[in-house]
Amino acid sequence: MPPIRSSARLLLLPLLLAGCGDNTNSSQPAIDQTDVSSQTTGQAQDSYTITDTAAGPVQLGMLSSDILATLPGATAAIEQDGEGIEWMTVSLNGESLMNIMLDRTTHTANLIRILSPRFITQSGVKVGENLQSVGEKLGGLTEIQWTEIEAREFATFAKTPATMIFQVIGKSDSTAGVYSNGDTITTVADSSATIQSIWLMED
């Protein structure tokens, strides 16, 4: 049985997902978009470490105005969804690195969705990695849950950090999880299942 805490966190995700689209398509058109350019010089790293509270130098709680200063050469677009929530998409040389949900009042990062395999957890997990490999690093798969409203899947592992959630995906014609008829939760992953994105949320 997966920890109750992890399942409860997954139940909160549909409240956040409307403004955060998949890597290629946004589920809801932006009302307003502002392009922001980095003024920082220097060389971007080939890889960054994901901790419980940060994706490389980008930390939960960081001001939006400070984020680009930590990633040399990066650019960002800030979009506002229909609920008035601001999302910052950070890119580098045409590669989307992450989506960041900003607090309405303080404009600080309260959710980071990591899209790039440049970012690697302290256990060695990254976007694009097969779930069997991830399970070996994180003590085994305990659950995959399908969110019906947004049609997304999230996996929980025995040693998943408290602030981290793994969005998973199967190959084009299948889901990441193998579900019994009508079920939205499973403990079995399809052999094609991989990590689509890694989410960091304030604990």
Coordinates of C-alpha atoms in Angstrom, one line a residue:
M1 CA 0.0 0.0 0.0
P2 CA 1.5 3.4 -1.0
P3 CA 1.9 6.1 1.6
I4 CA -1.4 8.0 2.2
R5 CA 0.6 11.2 1.9
S6 CA 1.7 10.5 -1.6
S7 CA -1.8 9.6 -2.8
A8 CA -3.2 12.7 -1.2
R9 CA -0.7 14.9 -3.0
L10 CA -1.7 13.3 -6.3
L11 CA -5.3 14.3 -5.6
L12 CA -4.3 17.9 -5.6
L13 CA -2.7 17.8 -9.0
P14 CA -5.8 18.3 -11.1
L15 CA -6.2 21.7 -9.4
L16 CA -2.8 22.7 -10.9
L17 CA -2.7 20.9 -14.2
A18 CA -5.0 23.1 -16.2
G19 CA -2.3 25.7 -16.6
C20 CA 0.6 23.4 -17.2
G21 CA 0.5 21.6 -20.5
D22 CA 2.5 18.7 -21.8
N23 CA 5.9 19.2 -23.4
T24 CA 4.4 20.0 -26.8
N25 CA 0.8 21.2 -26.2
S26 CA -0.8 23.4 -23.6
S27 CA -4.2 22.1 -22.3
Q28 CA -5.5 25.7 -22.0
P29 CA -4.6 28.7 -24.1
A30 CA -2.7 31.4 -22.3
I31 CA -4.5 34.7 -21.8
D32 CA -1.3 36.7 -21.6
Q33 CA 2.3 35.9 -22.4
T34 CA 5.5 37.9 -21.7
D35 CA 8.9 36.9 -23.1
V36 CA 11.8 37.4 -20.8
S37 CA 15.5 37.3 -21.9
S38 CA 18.4 36.3 -19.7
Q39 CA 21.0 38.9 -19.1
T40 CA 23.4 36.4 -17.5
T41 CA 26.6 35.5 -19.3
G42 CA 28.5 32.3 -18.8
Q43 CA 28.3 28.7 -19.8
A44 CA 25.3 26.4 -19.2
Q45 CA 26.0 23.1 -17.6
D46 CA 25.4 19.7 -19.3
S47 CA 23.7 18.4 -16.1
Y48 CA 22.2 19.7 -12.9
T49 CA 21.2 18.0 -9.7
I50 CA 17.6 17.8 -8.5
T51 CA 17.1 17.9 -4.8
D52 CA 14.0 17.9 -2.6
T53 CA 13.6 21.7 -3.1
A54 CA 15.5 22.6 -6.3
A55 CA 16.1 21.8 -9.9
G56 CA 19.8 22.7 -10.2
P57 CA 20.1 26.3 -9.2
V58 CA 16.3 27.0 -9.5
Q59 CA 14.8 26.7 -6.0
L60 CA 11.2 26.4 -4.7
G61 CA 10.4 29.8 -3.2
M62 CA 12.8 31.7 -5.6
L63 CA 11.6 35.0 -7.1
S64 CA 10.7 34.8 -10.8
S65 CA 13.0 37.7 -11.4
D66 CA 16.0 35.7 -10.0
I67 CA 15.4 32.5 -11.8
L68 CA 17.0 33.3 -15.2
A69 CA 20.0 34.8 -13.4
T70 CA 20.9 31.2 -12.2
L71 CA 20.8 29.7 -15.8
P72 CA 23.3 31.3 -18.2
G73 CA 21.8 31.8 -21.7
A74 CA 18.3 30.7 -20.7
T75 CA 15.1 32.5 -21.8
A76 CA 11.6 32.4 -20.4
A77 CA 8.0 33.1 -21.4
I78 CA 5.5 33.9 -18.6
E79 CA 1.9 32.9 -19.3
Q80 CA -1.3 33.5 -17.3
D81 CA -4.0 30.9 -17.5
G82 CA -7.7 31.3 -17.2
E83 CA -7.5 31.0 -13.4
G84 CA -5.0 33.9 -13.2
I85 CA -2.1 31.6 -12.3
E86 CA 1.2 32.5 -13.8
W87 CA 3.4 29.9 -15.4
M88 CA 7.0 30.5 -16.4
T89 CA 8.5 28.2 -19.1
V90 CA 12.3 28.3 -19.1
S91 CA 14.2 27.3 -22.3
L92 CA 17.8 27.0 -23.4
N93 CA 18.9 26.8 -27.0
G94 CA 15.4 25.8 -28.0
E95 CA 15.1 23.1 -25.4
S96 CA 12.3 23.4 -22.8
L97 CA 14.0 22.9 -19.4
M98 CA 11.0 23.4 -17.0
N99 CA 7.6 24.9 -16.3
I100 CA 7.3 26.9 -13.0
M101 CA 4.1 27.9 -11.3
L102 CA 4.4 31.3 -9.7
D103 CA 2.6 32.4 -6.5
R104 CA 0.0 35.0 -7.4
T105 CA 1.1 37.4 -4.7
T106 CA 4.8 36.9 -4.2
H107 CA 5.7 35.7 -7.7
T108 CA 7.9 33.0 -6.2
A109 CA 8.2 29.4 -7.5
N110 CA 5.8 27.1 -5.7
L111 CA 5.9 24.3 -8.2
I112 CA 8.6 23.2 -10.7
R113 CA 7.9 20.8 -13.5
I114 CA 11.2 19.5 -14.9
L115 CA 11.1 18.6 -18.6
S116 CA 14.8 18.1 -19.5
P117 CA 17.0 15.1 -18.9
R118 CA 19.8 17.6 -18.1
F119 CA 18.3 17.5 -14.6
I120 CA 19.1 14.4 -12.5
T121 CA 17.9 13.4 -9.0
Q122 CA 20.4 12.5 -6.4
S123 CA 19.4 8.9 -7.0
G124 CA 20.2 9.2 -10.7
V125 CA 16.6 9.5 -12.0
K126 CA 15.9 11.7 -15.0
V127 CA 13.3 12.5 -17.6
G128 CA 13.1 9.8 -20.3
E129 CA 14.3 7.0 -18.0
N130 CA 12.4 3.6 -18.1
L131 CA 10.3 2.9 -15.0
Q132 CA 12.0 -0.4 -14.4
S133 CA 15.3 1.4 -14.0
V134 CA 13.7 4.1 -11.8
G135 CA 12.2 1.4 -9.6
E136 CA 15.6 -0.2 -9.1
K137 CA 16.9 3.2 -7.8
L138 CA 13.9 4.1 -5.7
G139 CA 13.1 0.9 -3.9
G140 CA 10.4 -0.4 -6.3
L141 CA 7.2 0.9 -7.9
T142 CA 4.3 1.1 -5.5
E143 CA 1.6 2.8 -7.6
I144 CA 0.7 4.4 -10.9
Q145 CA -2.4 6.6 -10.8
W146 CA -4.4 7.9 -13.8
T147 CA -6.0 11.3 -13.4
E148 CA -9.2 11.2 -15.4
I149 CA -9.7 14.9 -15.9
E150 CA -6.3 15.6 -17.4
A151 CA -5.6 12.1 -18.7
R152 CA -2.2 12.0 -17.1
E153 CA -0.3 9.4 -15.1
F154 CA 1.8 9.7 -12.0
A155 CA 4.0 7.1 -10.4
T156 CA 5.0 6.6 -6.8
F157 CA 8.0 4.6 -5.6
A158 CA 9.0 3.2 -2.2
K159 CA 11.6 5.9 -1.8
T160 CA 10.0 8.8 -3.5
P161 CA 11.1 12.1 -1.8
A162 CA 8.2 13.9 -0.1
T163 CA 8.3 16.9 -2.4
M164 CA 8.8 15.0 -5.6
I165 CA 6.2 13.6 -8.1
F166 CA 6.9 11.6 -11.2
Q167 CA 4.7 12.1 -14.3
V168 CA 5.0 9.0 -16.5
I169 CA 4.0 8.1 -20.0
G170 CA 3.8 4.9 -22.1
K171 CA 4.4 4.5 -25.8
S172 CA 2.0 6.2 -28.2
D173 CA -0.6 3.4 -28.2
S174 CA -0.6 2.5 -24.6
T175 CA -0.7 3.9 -21.0
A176 CA 2.3 3.8 -18.6
G177 CA 0.3 1.6 -16.2
V178 CA -1.4 -1.7 -16.9
Y179 CA -5.0 -1.2 -15.5
S180 CA -7.8 -3.6 -14.9
N181 CA -11.1 -2.7 -16.5
G182 CA -12.3 0.6 -15.0
D183 CA -9.4 1.0 -12.6
T184 CA -7.4 4.2 -12.3
I185 CA -4.7 2.8 -10.0
T186 CA -2.3 0.0 -10.6
T187 CA 1.0 -1.4 -9.3
V188 CA 2.0 -2.7 -12.7
A189 CA 3.9 -0.6 -15.3
D190 CA 4.0 -1.2 -19.0
S191 CA 7.5 -2.2 -20.2
S192 CA 7.5 1.0 -22.4
A193 CA 6.8 3.4 -19.5
T194 CA 9.2 6.2 -18.9
I195 CA 9.4 9.4 -16.9
Q196 CA 7.8 12.3 -18.7
S197 CA 8.5 15.0 -16.2
I198 CA 9.6 15.4 -12.6
W199 CA 7.5 17.7 -10.3
L200 CA 8.8 19.5 -7.2
M201 CA 6.1 20.9 -4.9
E202 CA 6.4 22.7 -1.6
D203 CA 6.0 20.2 1.2

